[in-house]
Amino acid sequence: MVISKLMKMQNNEPEVIQGKGYLVEITRTSRTKTASLKVEDGVVMVVVPKKLDITKIEKIVADRHVWIMSKIALHSTATPASNKQYVSGEAFPYLGRNYRLKVLKGDLGPTKLINGRITVSIPDITQQHHYIRRFLVNWYKRNALKKITEKVQRYEPLVGVETSVIRIKEFKSRWGSCTPYGDIEFNWVIVMAPNRIVDYVVVHELCHLLHHDHSPQFWKEVERVIPDYQECKEWLKVNGHGLVV
């Protein structure tokens, strides 16, 4: 059932094989000795031992084809995560500016921002829109790590702190979190907001390394670096729920 074609992705995107009507995203890890399949948001994913041969992965997927199709069908009847159609010409914000999506049908390739368009190259498959969303999210996550890391490095000396590890995650109801050890996690969705809002979120988390609460001293520290932080805070309150892919 699986078309024997492995697509090596660039920019840390996952390995992908093409099945009959769907793609399969491969995650290799040394933390497992067995393969496991799941369908999440309409996207088929398989987690396998790090050095498992690709032909064995293809057989695992082929043997579970009926199960995979049933899960995809079940997802198609669920309520969509957003009202996006994932078609060429649709707008997606990045750092406060809207960029048009350009979908190219053909060999799978890395998602890129080219000439003012977010370009996704994908085979002509049945469940195409699920994968376009998946590749867009991966693109946002990569760029969020790069952009937020730059901003953290810029604001560290202004706040007077040093960070340890910067991670990009997906939170349901917050924009970031930190630990007393200097580890900071940011919600990748924030890079859809204007630059100044991203600055505020970065400074907010950096200030938590000085004050682990929302005391007057904490907000005074935020205001010292971001004088208009109240406007940024209000912007997120009003517009944050609309930052969706």
Short mmCIF file of C-alpha atoms in Angstrom, two decimals:
data_model
loop_
_atom_site.label_atom_id
_atom_site.label_comp_id
_atom_site.label_asym_id
_atom_site.label_seq_id
_atom_site.Cartn_x
_atom_site.Cartn_y
_atom_site.Cartn_z
CA MET A 1 0.00 0.00 0.00
CA VAL A 2 2.91 2.37 0.61
CA ILE A 3 4.59 3.99 -2.35
CA SER A 4 8.26 3.21 -1.87
CA LYS A 5 9.52 6.76 -1.87
CA LEU A 6 11.40 8.31 1.03
CA MET A 7 11.50 12.09 1.07
CA LYS A 8 14.50 13.50 2.93
CA MET A 9 13.51 16.86 4.29
CA GLN A 10 15.78 19.81 4.97
CA ASN A 11 15.81 22.35 7.80
CA ASN A 12 15.15 19.64 10.43
CA GLU A 13 11.84 18.63 8.87
CA PRO A 14 10.98 14.94 9.37
CA GLU A 15 11.39 12.03 7.01
CA VAL A 16 8.21 11.35 5.10
CA ILE A 17 7.00 8.44 3.00
CA GLN A 18 3.98 8.61 0.72
CA GLY A 19 1.14 6.17 1.26
CA LYS A 20 -2.05 5.57 -0.69
CA GLY A 21 -3.91 8.80 -0.09
CA TYR A 22 -1.75 10.09 2.76
CA LEU A 23 1.78 10.87 3.85
CA VAL A 24 3.50 9.26 6.81
CA GLU A 25 5.77 11.34 9.01
CA ILE A 26 8.65 9.34 10.50
CA THR A 27 10.22 10.09 13.87
CA ARG A 28 13.34 8.11 14.72
CA THR A 29 14.39 7.77 18.35
CA SER A 30 16.79 5.68 20.43
CA ARG A 31 14.25 5.66 23.26
CA THR A 32 12.05 2.95 21.76
CA LYS A 33 12.58 -0.61 20.56
CA THR A 34 9.22 -0.96 18.83
CA ALA A 35 7.32 1.05 16.25
CA SER A 36 4.11 2.89 17.07
CA LEU A 37 1.58 4.49 14.73
CA LYS A 38 -0.84 7.32 15.42
CA VAL A 39 -3.08 9.67 13.48
CA GLU A 40 -3.18 13.15 14.96
CA ASP A 41 -5.19 16.01 13.43
CA GLY A 42 -5.49 13.93 10.27
CA VAL A 43 -1.72 13.45 9.97
CA VAL A 44 -0.22 9.95 10.04
CA MET A 45 2.89 9.60 12.21
CA VAL A 46 5.09 6.63 13.05
CA VAL A 47 7.70 6.55 15.81
CA VAL A 48 10.42 3.95 15.19
CA PRO A 49 13.80 2.83 16.55
CA LYS A 50 16.54 5.11 15.25
CA LYS A 51 18.12 2.66 12.79
CA LEU A 52 15.05 0.77 11.61
CA ASP A 53 15.26 0.03 7.88
CA ILE A 54 12.88 2.03 5.69
CA THR A 55 11.44 -1.11 4.05
CA LYS A 56 10.37 -2.36 7.49
CA ILE A 57 8.72 0.99 8.20
CA GLU A 58 6.84 0.75 4.91
CA LYS A 59 5.60 -2.73 5.82
CA ILE A 60 4.40 -1.54 9.23
CA VAL A 61 2.40 1.22 7.55
CA ALA A 62 1.05 -1.09 4.82
CA ASP A 63 -0.11 -3.63 7.40
CA ARG A 64 -2.08 -0.92 9.23
CA HIS A 65 -3.51 0.75 6.12
CA VAL A 66 -7.16 -0.04 6.91
CA TRP A 67 -6.76 1.24 10.48
CA ILE A 68 -5.04 4.41 9.22
CA MET A 69 -7.84 5.13 6.74
CA SER A 70 -10.48 4.65 9.44
CA LYS A 71 -8.71 7.13 11.71
CA ILE A 72 -8.37 9.67 8.90
CA ALA A 73 -12.07 9.29 8.09
CA LEU A 74 -12.96 9.80 11.75
CA HIS A 75 -10.90 13.00 11.86
CA SER A 76 -12.55 14.34 8.71
CA THR A 77 -15.89 14.44 10.53
CA ALA A 78 -14.46 16.30 13.52
CA THR A 79 -14.74 20.04 14.03
CA PRO A 80 -11.88 21.81 12.18
CA ALA A 81 -9.17 23.42 14.34
CA SER A 82 -9.66 26.67 12.40
CA ASN A 83 -11.60 28.06 9.47
CA LYS A 84 -8.53 27.98 7.23
CA GLN A 85 -8.74 26.20 3.88
CA TYR A 86 -4.94 25.89 3.29
CA VAL A 87 -5.13 26.92 -0.34
CA SER A 88 -2.99 29.25 -2.43
CA GLY A 89 -3.74 32.90 -1.79
CA GLU A 90 -4.82 32.45 1.84
CA ALA A 91 -3.13 34.82 4.28
CA PHE A 92 -1.04 33.73 7.27
CA PRO A 93 0.57 36.27 9.64
CA TYR A 94 4.23 36.24 10.64
CA LEU A 95 5.60 38.93 12.97
CA GLY A 96 2.47 40.98 12.34
CA ARG A 97 2.58 40.96 8.54
CA ASN A 98 0.31 38.83 6.37
CA TYR A 99 1.94 36.51 3.84
CA ARG A 100 0.07 34.63 1.15
CA LEU A 101 0.26 30.86 1.01
CA LYS A 102 1.48 29.27 -2.23
CA VAL A 103 0.83 25.54 -2.60
CA LEU A 104 2.90 23.71 -5.19
CA LYS A 105 1.96 20.16 -6.19
CA GLY A 106 4.93 17.91 -6.81
CA ASP A 107 7.84 16.48 -4.85
CA LEU A 108 7.76 17.22 -1.15
CA GLY A 109 10.12 20.05 -0.25
CA PRO A 110 10.95 22.33 2.67
CA THR A 111 8.44 25.07 3.44
CA LYS A 112 10.00 28.47 2.74
CA LEU A 113 9.21 32.18 2.71
CA ILE A 114 10.03 33.20 -0.88
CA ASN A 115 9.25 36.55 -2.49
CA GLY A 116 6.66 37.40 0.13
CA ARG A 117 4.90 34.02 -0.06
CA ILE A 118 4.98 31.02 2.26
CA THR A 119 5.59 28.21 -0.21
CA VAL A 120 4.60 24.60 0.51
CA SER A 121 5.51 21.85 -1.96
CA ILE A 122 3.47 18.68 -1.50
CA PRO A 123 2.38 15.63 -3.54
CA ASP A 124 -1.20 15.45 -4.80
CA ILE A 125 -2.72 13.39 -1.99
CA THR A 126 -6.26 12.91 -0.68
CA GLN A 127 -5.80 14.48 2.75
CA GLN A 128 -3.65 17.32 1.44
CA HIS A 129 -4.91 20.15 3.68
CA HIS A 130 -3.96 18.30 6.89
CA TYR A 131 -0.36 18.07 5.72
CA ILE A 132 -0.19 21.65 4.48
CA ARG A 133 -1.20 22.73 7.99
CA ARG A 134 1.38 20.38 9.50
CA PHE A 135 4.17 21.78 7.32
CA LEU A 136 3.09 25.35 8.09
CA VAL A 137 3.21 24.63 11.81
CA ASN A 138 6.70 23.12 11.44
CA TRP A 139 7.77 26.25 9.53
CA TYR A 140 6.40 28.52 12.26
CA LYS A 141 8.16 26.48 14.96
CA ARG A 142 11.54 26.65 13.22
CA ASN A 143 11.25 30.38 12.69
CA ALA A 144 9.96 30.91 16.21
CA LEU A 145 13.06 29.26 17.66
CA LYS A 146 15.36 31.35 15.46
CA LYS A 147 13.59 34.69 15.99
CA ILE A 148 12.91 34.27 19.71
CA THR A 149 16.49 33.14 20.37
CA GLU A 150 17.70 36.34 18.68
CA LYS A 151 15.37 38.43 20.83
CA VAL A 152 16.37 36.64 24.05
CA GLN A 153 20.04 37.34 23.29
CA ARG A 154 19.19 40.98 22.61
CA TYR A 155 17.20 41.54 25.81
CA GLU A 156 19.25 39.45 28.27
CA PRO A 157 21.76 42.24 29.00
CA LEU A 158 18.97 44.84 29.20
CA VAL A 159 17.09 42.81 31.80
CA GLY A 160 20.31 41.69 33.49
CA VAL A 161 19.83 37.93 33.34
CA GLU A 162 21.30 34.90 31.59
CA THR A 163 19.22 32.08 30.14
CA SER A 164 20.06 28.40 29.95
CA VAL A 165 17.87 26.55 27.44
CA ILE A 166 15.32 28.07 25.07
CA ARG A 167 12.53 25.77 23.89
CA ILE A 168 9.60 26.21 21.55
CA LYS A 169 6.40 24.45 22.64
CA GLU A 170 2.66 24.54 22.11
CA PHE A 171 0.69 25.83 25.08
CA LYS A 172 -3.10 25.98 25.31
CA SER A 173 -3.44 29.17 27.33
CA ARG A 174 -0.09 30.85 27.87
CA TRP A 175 2.68 32.45 25.85
CA GLY A 176 5.67 31.23 27.79
CA SER A 177 7.10 29.83 31.01
CA CYS A 178 10.45 29.69 32.78
CA THR A 179 12.31 27.90 35.55
CA PRO A 180 14.60 29.33 38.25
CA TYR A 181 17.47 27.60 36.43
CA GLY A 182 17.13 29.84 33.38
CA ASP A 183 15.24 27.47 31.08
CA ILE A 184 12.59 29.34 29.08
CA GLU A 185 9.79 27.93 26.93
CA PHE A 186 7.78 29.95 24.43
CA ASN A 187 4.55 29.23 22.61
CA TRP A 188 5.48 29.16 18.90
CA VAL A 189 2.16 30.83 18.03
CA ILE A 190 3.46 34.16 19.36
CA VAL A 191 5.54 34.76 16.19
CA MET A 192 2.28 35.36 14.35
CA ALA A 193 1.92 38.56 16.40
CA PRO A 194 3.65 41.89 15.62
CA ASN A 195 7.33 42.20 16.48
CA ARG A 196 6.69 44.48 19.44
CA ILE A 197 4.34 41.93 21.00
CA VAL A 198 6.97 39.19 20.65
CA ASP A 199 9.47 41.54 22.32
CA TYR A 200 7.07 41.99 25.22
CA VAL A 201 6.56 38.24 25.70
CA VAL A 202 10.33 37.65 25.63
CA VAL A 203 10.99 40.40 28.17
CA HIS A 204 8.08 39.17 30.31
CA GLU A 205 9.67 35.72 30.65
CA LEU A 206 13.17 37.12 31.18
CA CYS A 207 11.86 39.30 34.02
CA HIS A 208 10.44 36.18 35.65
CA LEU A 209 14.05 35.08 36.18
CA LEU A 210 14.31 38.04 38.56
CA HIS A 211 10.80 37.88 40.03
CA HIS A 212 8.91 34.59 39.98
CA ASP A 213 5.51 36.20 40.38
CA HIS A 214 3.48 39.11 39.02
CA SER A 215 4.28 41.45 41.86
CA PRO A 216 4.56 45.24 41.43
CA GLN A 217 8.34 44.77 41.36
CA PHE A 218 7.98 42.38 38.43
CA TRP A 219 5.83 44.75 36.38
CA LYS A 220 8.16 47.64 37.20
CA GLU A 221 11.03 45.63 35.71
CA VAL A 222 9.00 44.85 32.59
CA GLU A 223 8.07 48.53 32.22
CA ARG A 224 11.71 49.57 32.50
CA VAL A 225 12.52 47.61 29.32
CA ILE A 226 9.12 47.80 27.56
CA PRO A 227 7.55 51.17 28.59
CA ASP A 228 4.35 50.45 26.63
CA TYR A 229 3.94 46.93 28.01
CA GLN A 230 0.33 47.67 29.01
CA GLU A 231 -0.57 48.19 25.35
CA CYS A 232 1.17 44.94 24.41
CA LYS A 233 -0.62 43.10 27.18
CA GLU A 234 -3.96 44.47 26.00
CA TRP A 235 -3.19 43.56 22.38
CA LEU A 236 -2.68 39.93 23.40
CA LYS A 237 -5.87 39.96 25.44
CA VAL A 238 -7.90 41.19 22.47
CA ASN A 239 -6.13 39.47 19.57
CA GLY A 240 -4.32 36.46 21.02
CA HIS A 241 -7.18 34.02 20.42
CA GLY A 242 -7.04 34.85 16.70
CA LEU A 243 -3.46 33.65 16.28
CA VAL A 244 -4.17 30.26 14.73
CA VAL A 245 -2.81 28.23 11.82
#
